[in-house]
Tab-separated table of N, CA and C in Angstrom:
chain	number	residue	atom	x	y	z
A	215	MET	N	98.949	99.444	80.901
A	215	MET	CA	99.536	99.011	82.260
A	215	MET	C	98.977	100.075	83.231
A	216	SER	N	98.448	99.607	84.307
A	216	SER	CA	97.843	100.244	85.299
A	216	SER	C	98.913	100.723	86.425
A	217	ALA	N	99.081	101.858	86.770
A	217	ALA	CA	100.075	102.300	87.707
A	217	ALA	C	99.700	102.218	89.153
A	218	ASP	N	98.467	101.616	89.332
A	218	ASP	CA	98.046	101.321	90.913
A	218	ASP	C	98.057	99.808	90.955
A	219	ARG	N	98.435	99.003	90.071
A	219	ARG	CA	98.588	97.538	90.131
A	219	ARG	C	99.582	97.215	91.199
A	220	GLN	N	99.205	96.134	92.014
A	220	GLN	CA	100.152	95.613	93.033
A	220	GLN	C	101.210	94.857	92.481
A	221	SER	N	102.374	94.914	93.085
A	221	SER	CA	103.582	94.083	92.763
A	221	SER	C	103.242	92.699	92.917
A	222	THR	N	104.093	91.758	92.392
A	222	THR	CA	103.819	90.283	92.631
A	222	THR	C	104.983	89.905	93.441
A	223	THR	N	104.849	89.069	94.332
A	223	THR	CA	105.960	88.569	95.251
A	223	THR	C	106.137	87.135	94.902
A	224	VAL	N	107.557	86.783	94.814
A	224	VAL	CA	107.708	85.272	94.508
A	224	VAL	C	108.759	85.040	95.730
A	225	TYR	N	108.633	83.818	96.439
A	225	TYR	CA	109.331	83.462	97.592
A	225	TYR	C	110.362	82.538	97.225
A	226	PHE	N	111.531	82.951	97.534
A	226	PHE	CA	112.727	81.877	97.722
A	226	PHE	C	113.298	81.894	99.166
A	227	PRO	N	114.480	81.893	99.557
A	227	PRO	CA	114.861	82.009	100.948
A	227	PRO	C	114.486	83.228	101.391
A	228	TYR	N	114.371	84.333	100.604
A	228	TYR	CA	113.454	85.480	101.034
A	228	TYR	C	112.704	85.972	99.719
A	229	SER	N	112.166	87.078	99.745
A	229	SER	CA	111.126	87.413	98.679
A	229	SER	C	111.886	88.146	97.560
A	230	ILE	N	111.234	88.064	96.384
A	230	ILE	CA	111.597	88.726	95.304
A	230	ILE	C	110.439	89.580	94.835
A	231	ASN	N	110.349	90.912	94.972
A	231	ASN	CA	109.155	91.800	94.565
A	231	ASN	C	109.396	92.062	93.112
A	232	LEU	N	108.358	91.985	92.337
A	232	LEU	CA	108.361	92.286	90.926
A	232	LEU	C	107.648	93.604	90.919
A	233	SER	N	108.276	94.595	90.173
A	233	SER	CA	107.736	96.013	90.095
A	233	SER	C	106.355	95.925	89.350
A	234	ALA	N	105.553	96.879	89.798
A	234	ALA	CA	104.148	97.152	89.304
A	234	ALA	C	104.453	97.788	88.039
A	235	ASP	N	105.589	98.202	87.593
A	235	ASP	CA	105.861	98.843	86.265
A	235	ASP	C	106.213	97.910	85.234
A	236	LEU	N	106.376	96.527	85.570
A	236	LEU	CA	106.534	95.569	84.516
A	236	LEU	C	105.215	95.242	83.977
A	237	SER	N	105.136	94.868	82.799
A	237	SER	CA	103.929	94.297	82.285
A	237	SER	C	103.522	92.920	82.759
A	238	ASP	N	102.221	92.639	82.584
A	238	ASP	CA	101.701	91.480	83.152
A	238	ASP	C	102.474	90.251	82.480
A	239	THR	N	102.799	90.329	81.215
A	239	THR	CA	103.532	89.319	80.517
A	239	THR	C	104.904	89.249	81.006
A	240	GLU	N	105.656	90.293	81.312
A	240	GLU	CA	106.812	90.234	81.846
A	240	GLU	C	106.911	89.690	83.276
A	241	GLN	N	105.863	90.071	84.081
A	241	GLN	CA	105.774	89.520	85.393
A	241	GLN	C	105.555	87.787	85.418
A	242	GLN	N	104.704	87.448	84.446
A	242	GLN	CA	104.463	85.976	84.202
A	242	GLN	C	105.714	85.409	83.690
A	243	ASP	N	106.576	85.937	82.655
A	243	ASP	CA	107.788	85.241	82.256
A	243	ASP	C	108.700	85.213	83.456
A	244	ILE	N	108.985	86.264	84.263
A	244	ILE	CA	109.932	86.298	85.344
A	244	ILE	C	109.374	85.239	86.185
A	245	SER	N	108.255	85.028	86.683
A	245	SER	CA	107.736	83.991	87.665
A	245	SER	C	107.976	82.541	87.138
A	246	ASN	N	107.856	82.479	85.740
A	246	ASN	CA	108.062	80.993	85.215
A	246	ASN	C	109.462	80.716	85.225
A	247	LEU	N	110.244	81.733	84.937
A	247	LEU	CA	111.777	81.736	84.938
A	247	LEU	C	112.390	81.425	86.110
A	248	LEU	N	112.008	82.083	87.230
A	248	LEU	CA	112.439	81.995	88.658
A	248	LEU	C	112.042	80.542	89.045
A	249	ASP	N	111.043	80.074	88.715
A	249	ASP	CA	110.610	78.690	89.096
A	249	ASP	C	111.575	77.653	88.635
A	250	LEU	N	112.411	78.000	87.723
A	250	LEU	CA	113.377	77.069	87.325
A	250	LEU	C	114.472	77.044	88.085
A	251	LEU	N	114.774	77.930	88.746
A	251	LEU	CA	116.029	78.174	89.779
A	251	LEU	C	115.737	77.286	90.876
A	252	PRO	N	116.854	76.526	91.595
A	252	PRO	CA	116.629	76.052	92.865
A	252	PRO	C	116.544	77.025	93.962
A	253	ALA	N	115.798	76.531	95.047
A	253	ALA	CA	115.575	77.519	96.072
A	253	ALA	C	116.875	78.290	96.712
A	254	HIS	N	118.057	77.565	96.824
A	254	HIS	CA	119.156	77.998	97.279
A	254	HIS	C	119.832	78.997	96.474
A	255	THR	N	119.462	79.081	95.208
A	255	THR	CA	120.293	79.984	94.155
A	255	THR	C	120.373	81.373	94.562
A	256	VAL	N	119.193	82.038	95.095
A	256	VAL	CA	119.276	83.482	95.372
A	256	VAL	C	119.926	83.430	96.695
A	257	THR	N	121.001	84.189	96.859
A	257	THR	CA	121.791	84.450	98.140
A	257	THR	C	122.119	85.891	98.256
A	258	THR	N	122.186	86.274	99.579
A	258	THR	CA	122.671	87.544	99.695
A	258	THR	C	124.195	87.468	100.268
A	259	ASP	N	124.969	88.514	100.292
A	259	ASP	CA	126.334	88.428	100.612
A	259	ASP	C	126.277	88.790	102.284
A	260	HIS	N	127.273	88.521	102.971
A	260	HIS	CA	127.229	88.528	104.465
A	260	HIS	C	126.838	89.941	104.946
A	261	GLU	N	126.938	91.023	104.256
A	261	GLU	CA	126.576	92.273	104.622
A	261	GLU	C	125.076	92.721	104.457
A	262	ALA	N	124.412	91.990	103.713
A	262	ALA	CA	123.126	92.249	103.433
A	262	ALA	C	122.192	91.641	104.533
A	263	ASN	N	120.855	92.368	104.546
A	263	ASN	CA	120.074	91.834	105.610
A	263	ASN	C	119.155	90.635	104.675
A	264	GLU	N	119.037	89.507	105.322
A	264	GLU	CA	118.535	88.526	104.413
A	264	GLU	C	116.897	88.664	104.403
A	265	THR	N	116.251	89.458	105.368
A	265	THR	CA	114.905	89.608	105.143
A	265	THR	C	114.502	90.886	104.285
A	266	GLN	N	115.588	91.524	103.788
A	266	GLN	CA	115.116	92.612	102.850
A	266	GLN	C	114.931	91.934	101.474
A	267	PRO	N	113.694	92.100	100.837
A	267	PRO	CA	113.369	91.690	99.439
A	267	PRO	C	114.270	92.239	98.379
A	268	VAL	N	114.406	91.281	97.247
A	268	VAL	CA	114.922	91.985	96.107
A	268	VAL	C	113.775	92.711	95.314
A	269	HIS	N	113.930	93.770	94.781
A	269	HIS	CA	112.930	94.487	93.962
A	269	HIS	C	113.376	94.591	92.522
A	270	VAL	N	112.831	93.823	91.940
A	270	VAL	CA	113.052	93.609	90.396
A	270	VAL	C	112.296	94.818	89.672
A	271	GLN	N	113.029	95.776	88.884
A	271	GLN	CA	112.348	96.879	88.395
A	271	GLN	C	112.393	96.582	86.766
A	272	ARG	N	113.465	95.988	86.405
A	272	ARG	CA	113.492	95.773	84.854
A	272	ARG	C	113.708	94.254	84.652
A	273	PHE	N	113.522	93.873	83.350
A	273	PHE	CA	113.704	92.374	82.902
A	273	PHE	C	114.110	92.461	81.473
A	274	VAL	N	115.402	91.843	81.348
A	274	VAL	CA	115.986	91.716	80.029
A	274	VAL	C	115.827	90.207	79.544
A	275	ASP	N	115.311	90.007	78.652
A	275	ASP	CA	115.132	88.680	77.994
A	275	ASP	C	116.016	88.485	76.679
A	276	GLY	N	117.202	87.957	77.082
A	276	GLY	CA	118.251	87.835	76.030
A	276	GLY	C	118.329	86.466	75.419
A	277	ARG	N	117.147	85.641	75.690
A	277	ARG	CA	117.270	84.346	75.119
A	277	ARG	C	117.173	84.365	73.647
A	278	GLY	N	118.011	83.629	72.950
A	278	GLY	CA	118.276	83.576	71.545
A	278	GLY	C	119.158	84.758	70.972
A	279	LEU	N	119.708	85.579	71.693
A	279	LEU	CA	120.447	86.661	71.311
A	279	LEU	C	121.922	86.295	71.385
A	280	ALA	N	122.784	86.526	70.425
A	280	ALA	CA	124.118	86.209	70.407
A	280	ALA	C	124.975	87.411	71.173
A	281	CYS	N	126.207	86.979	71.572
A	281	CYS	CA	126.920	87.809	72.122
A	281	CYS	C	127.378	89.003	71.068
A	282	PRO	N	127.415	90.141	71.556
A	282	PRO	CA	127.261	90.690	72.840
A	282	PRO	C	125.997	91.532	73.289
A	283	MET	N	124.836	91.120	72.529
A	283	MET	CA	123.475	91.642	72.724
A	283	MET	C	122.947	91.516	74.052
A	284	PRO	N	123.235	90.464	74.922
A	284	PRO	CA	122.657	90.300	76.132
A	284	PRO	C	123.280	91.423	77.073
A	285	LEU	N	124.657	91.568	77.120
A	285	LEU	CA	125.331	92.490	77.840
A	285	LEU	C	124.859	93.892	77.401
A	286	LEU	N	124.872	94.272	76.261
A	286	LEU	CA	124.417	95.498	75.793
A	286	LEU	C	123.018	95.902	76.321
A	287	LYS	N	122.146	94.991	76.246
A	287	LYS	CA	120.700	95.118	76.571
A	287	LYS	C	120.719	95.306	78.160
A	288	THR	N	121.569	94.625	78.865
A	288	THR	CA	121.798	94.813	80.291
A	288	THR	C	122.193	96.211	80.575
A	289	LYS	N	123.026	96.732	79.874
A	289	LYS	CA	123.806	97.999	80.285
A	289	LYS	C	122.584	98.967	80.026
A	290	VAL	N	121.791	98.905	78.821
A	290	VAL	CA	120.814	99.968	78.574
A	290	VAL	C	119.687	99.743	79.799
A	291	ALA	N	119.344	98.658	80.229
A	291	ALA	CA	118.228	98.538	81.015
A	291	ALA	C	118.717	99.010	82.673
A	292	LEU	N	119.949	99.020	82.686
A	292	LEU	CA	120.393	99.255	84.072
A	292	LEU	C	120.316	100.800	84.286
A	293	ARG	N	120.170	101.463	83.353
A	293	ARG	CA	119.905	103.072	83.287
A	293	ARG	C	118.684	103.358	84.054
A	294	ASP	N	117.544	102.416	83.874
A	294	ASP	CA	116.246	102.737	84.435
A	294	ASP	C	116.128	102.131	85.779
A	295	VAL	N	117.026	101.540	86.372
A	295	VAL	CA	116.993	100.870	87.716
A	295	VAL	C	117.650	101.842	88.607
A	296	THR	N	116.924	102.050	89.720
A	296	THR	CA	117.357	102.989	90.818
A	296	THR	C	118.042	102.409	91.806
A	297	ALA	N	118.742	103.031	92.714
A	297	ALA	CA	119.626	102.475	93.697
A	297	ALA	C	118.713	101.599	94.493
A	298	GLY	N	119.257	100.425	94.895
A	298	GLY	CA	118.318	99.526	95.624
A	298	GLY	C	117.553	98.698	94.926
A	299	GLY	N	117.298	99.022	93.509
A	299	GLY	CA	116.429	98.143	92.665
A	299	GLY	C	117.401	97.014	91.939
A	300	SER	N	116.689	96.178	91.274
A	300	SER	CA	117.359	95.028	90.666
A	300	SER	C	116.838	94.897	89.137
A	301	LEU	N	117.620	94.266	88.356
A	301	LEU	CA	117.494	93.882	86.990
A	301	LEU	C	117.560	92.227	86.791
A	302	TYR	N	116.564	91.748	86.397
A	302	TYR	CA	116.687	90.260	86.086
A	302	TYR	C	116.855	90.027	84.661
A	303	VAL	N	118.026	89.307	84.309
A	303	VAL	CA	118.557	89.122	83.072
A	303	VAL	C	118.534	87.552	82.732
A	304	VAL	N	117.953	87.149	81.532
A	304	VAL	CA	118.195	85.669	81.169
A	304	VAL	C	118.595	85.675	79.712
A	305	ALA	N	119.658	84.783	79.567
A	305	ALA	CA	120.168	84.738	78.227
A	305	ALA	C	120.553	83.212	77.869
A	306	THR	N	120.731	82.947	76.664
A	306	THR	CA	120.937	81.698	76.391
A	306	THR	C	122.420	81.455	75.572
A	307	ASP	N	123.101	82.400	75.495
A	307	ASP	CA	124.480	82.524	74.937
A	307	ASP	C	125.440	82.387	76.116
A	308	ALA	N	126.379	81.226	76.148
A	308	ALA	CA	127.153	81.005	77.183
A	308	ALA	C	128.157	82.075	77.294
A	309	ASN	N	128.436	82.885	76.443
A	309	ASN	CA	129.358	83.860	76.538
A	309	ASN	C	128.690	85.131	77.501
A	310	SER	N	127.480	84.999	77.687
A	310	SER	CA	126.733	86.013	78.427
A	310	SER	C	127.273	85.839	79.960
A	311	GLN	N	127.360	84.579	80.404
A	311	GLN	CA	127.824	84.330	81.872
A	311	GLN	C	129.153	85.097	82.182
A	312	ALA	N	130.103	84.914	81.271
A	312	ALA	CA	131.442	85.671	81.547
A	312	ALA	C	131.255	87.101	81.405
A	313	ASP	N	130.556	87.412	80.429
A	313	ASP	CA	130.462	89.088	79.999
A	313	ASP	C	129.793	89.820	81.197
A	314	ILE	N	128.715	89.304	81.596
A	314	ILE	CA	127.878	89.885	82.624
A	314	ILE	C	128.510	89.882	83.991
A	315	THR	N	129.260	88.850	84.475
A	315	THR	CA	129.847	88.660	85.442
A	315	THR	C	131.009	89.540	85.576
A	316	ALA	N	131.840	89.655	84.645
A	316	ALA	CA	133.003	90.471	84.480
A	316	ALA	C	132.581	92.023	84.364
A	317	PHE	N	131.389	92.317	83.848
A	317	PHE	CA	130.853	93.607	83.856
A	317	PHE	C	130.629	94.088	85.279
A	318	CYS	N	129.929	93.332	85.951
A	318	CYS	CA	129.477	93.630	87.379
A	318	CYS	C	130.756	93.750	88.289
A	319	GLN	N	131.800	92.933	88.032
A	319	GLN	CA	133.011	93.152	88.874
A	319	GLN	C	133.759	94.270	88.577
A	320	GLN	N	133.811	94.661	87.227
A	320	GLN	CA	134.507	95.872	86.796
A	320	GLN	C	133.741	97.125	87.336
A	321	ASN	N	132.365	97.151	87.303
A	321	ASN	CA	131.789	98.166	87.906
A	321	ASN	C	132.122	98.521	89.164
A	322	GLN	N	132.236	97.382	90.027
A	322	GLN	CA	132.537	97.482	91.463
A	322	GLN	C	133.954	98.255	91.762
A	323	GLN	N	134.840	97.921	90.779
A	323	GLN	CA	136.197	98.422	91.077
A	323	GLN	C	136.336	99.785	90.486
A	324	THR	N	135.415	100.292	89.455
A	324	THR	CA	135.702	101.506	88.968
A	324	THR	C	134.571	102.697	89.450
A	325	ASN	N	133.674	102.176	89.643
A	325	ASN	CA	132.364	103.199	89.953
A	325	ASN	C	132.216	103.369	91.603
A	326	ALA	N	132.706	104.545	92.073
A	326	ALA	CA	132.473	104.604	93.575
A	326	ALA	C	131.047	104.995	93.820
A	327	ALA	N	130.341	105.793	93.077
A	327	ALA	CA	129.014	106.402	93.523
A	327	ALA	C	128.032	105.240	93.462
A	328	SER	N	128.045	104.382	92.545
A	328	SER	CA	127.039	103.292	92.412
A	328	SER	C	127.538	102.121	91.925
A	329	GLN	N	127.292	100.900	92.633
A	329	GLN	CA	127.865	99.702	92.459
A	329	GLN	C	126.711	98.736	92.029
A	330	LEU	N	127.215	97.783	91.247
A	330	LEU	CA	126.343	96.584	90.844
A	330	LEU	C	126.794	95.446	91.709
A	331	ARG	N	125.768	94.801	92.372
A	331	ARG	CA	125.896	93.557	93.008
A	331	ARG	C	125.348	92.472	92.339
A	332	LEU	N	125.999	91.536	91.782
A	332	LEU	CA	125.491	90.231	91.256
A	332	LEU	C	124.903	89.321	92.269
A	333	ILE	N	123.725	89.150	92.516
A	333	ILE	CA	123.294	88.392	93.462
A	333	ILE	C	122.811	86.938	92.911
A	334	VAL	N	122.468	86.830	91.741
A	334	VAL	CA	122.137	85.480	91.151
A	334	VAL	C	123.139	85.463	89.820
A	335	SER	N	123.749	84.338	89.676
A	335	SER	CA	124.353	84.156	88.444
A	335	SER	C	124.254	82.499	88.291
A	336	SER	N	123.337	81.975	87.762
A	336	SER	CA	122.991	80.687	87.782
A	336	SER	C	122.723	80.127	86.328
A	337	MET	N	122.942	78.956	86.188
A	337	MET	CA	122.444	78.295	84.779
A	337	MET	C	121.539	77.051	85.139
A	338	THR	N	120.384	77.092	84.216
A	338	THR	CA	119.490	75.878	84.544
A	338	THR	C	119.412	75.287	83.116
A	339	ASP	N	119.209	73.905	83.186
A	339	ASP	CA	119.114	72.992	81.995
A	339	ASP	C	117.644	72.769	81.870
A	340	GLN	N	117.134	73.060	80.819
A	340	GLN	CA	115.490	72.686	80.592
A	340	GLN	C	115.497	71.953	79.115
A	341	PRO	N	115.170	70.603	79.230
A	341	PRO	CA	115.201	69.970	78.123
A	341	PRO	C	114.105	70.393	77.191
A	342	SER	N	114.244	70.491	75.889
A	342	SER	CA	113.329	71.045	74.957
A	342	SER	C	112.166	69.889	74.772
A	343	ALA	N	110.974	70.333	75.068
A	343	ALA	CA	109.950	69.240	74.664
A	343	ALA	C	109.670	69.235	73.334
A	344	ASP	N	110.024	70.233	72.474
A	344	ASP	CA	109.818	70.253	70.992
A	344	ASP	C	110.942	70.768	70.360
A	345	SER	N	111.817	69.981	69.720
A	345	SER	CA	113.018	70.292	69.100
A	345	SER	C	112.788	71.395	67.903
A	346	LEU	N	111.483	71.506	67.390
A	346	LEU	CA	111.221	72.316	66.382
A	346	LEU	C	110.916	73.851	66.819
A	347	SER	N	110.754	73.940	68.067
A	347	SER	CA	110.290	75.190	68.774
A	347	SER	C	111.521	76.060	68.947
A	348	ALA	N	111.310	77.421	68.388
A	348	ALA	CA	112.548	78.305	68.327
A	348	ALA	C	112.640	79.001	69.700
A	349	GLN	N	111.318	79.040	70.603
A	349	GLN	CA	111.196	79.582	71.734
A	349	GLN	C	111.877	78.741	72.972
A	350	ARG	N	112.267	77.521	72.917
A	350	ARG	CA	112.750	76.666	73.815
A	350	ARG	C	114.125	76.462	73.731
A	351	PHE	N	114.909	76.709	74.927
A	351	PHE	CA	116.351	76.607	74.903
A	351	PHE	C	116.814	75.572	75.943
A	352	ASP	N	117.877	74.762	75.713
A	352	ASP	CA	118.304	73.864	76.671
A	352	ASP	C	118.905	74.370	77.811
A	353	THR	N	119.562	75.472	77.774
A	353	THR	CA	120.512	76.208	78.780
A	353	THR	C	119.982	77.416	78.886
A	354	ILE	N	119.781	78.020	80.267
A	354	ILE	CA	119.392	79.288	80.245
A	354	ILE	C	120.182	79.925	81.461
A	355	TYR	N	120.820	81.018	81.289
A	355	TYR	CA	121.677	81.640	82.181
A	355	TYR	C	120.812	82.900	83.012
A	356	HIS	N	120.666	82.861	84.285
A	356	HIS	CA	119.946	83.838	85.058
A	356	HIS	C	120.902	84.765	85.715
A	357	PHE	N	120.606	85.897	85.803
A	357	PHE	CA	121.294	86.943	86.550
A	357	PHE	C	120.350	87.970	87.219
A	358	ILE	N	120.582	88.150	88.512
A	358	ILE	CA	119.772	89.354	89.095
A	358	ILE	C	120.870	90.246	89.538
A	359	ILE	N	120.876	91.541	89.082
A	359	ILE	CA	121.908	92.616	89.384
A	359	ILE	C	121.086	93.686	90.126
A	360	THR	N	121.685	93.822	91.391
A	360	THR	CA	121.177	94.832	92.144
A	360	THR	C	122.053	96.103	92.266
A	361	LYS	N	121.705	97.361	92.034
A	361	LYS	CA	122.194	98.466	91.999
A	361	LYS	C	122.259	99.132	93.581
A	362	THR	N	123.572	99.089	94.021
A	362	THR	CA	123.678	99.566	95.223
A	362	THR	C	124.094	100.975	95.322
A	363	ASP	N	123.808	101.658	96.440
A	363	ASP	CA	124.370	103.053	96.622
A	363	ASP	C	125.477	102.855	97.639
A	364	SER	N	126.669	103.246	97.230
A	364	SER	CA	127.904	103.135	98.216
A	364	SER	C	127.986	104.135	99.338
A	365	ASN	N	127.095	105.262	99.181
A	365	ASN	CA	127.199	106.289	100.270
A	365	ASN	C	126.395	105.941	101.485
């Protein structure tokens, strides 16, 4: 993986930048998964500047993993996300929606130094073209978690 490779930008209501530290395969997977989301899915809260891009530094592919693995992988991956950076998580376990949402809310209430802002919590349905394929799932849960610095 080349350190001087430019990051990829995917446009929604505003841009999502994919870190150059992500592998080419991860960048392609993320782009394909983001294409499943409706354009209005990515929103910012009223305090955020809507022209500021989301900078995805890490990716967790939790498709096919049962609870609690998507949440555990999310917690581990967040260690490598810097303040202002984001983590993109996808999962197919329905429990992950409640788990990851609750984790972000709990973090906001208990951690004064660095908080997590859940800017995407969405579900997409994708009909399986091949019922024999283990890599295709009907429902995918998407999360983009941004680490904020409260100082």
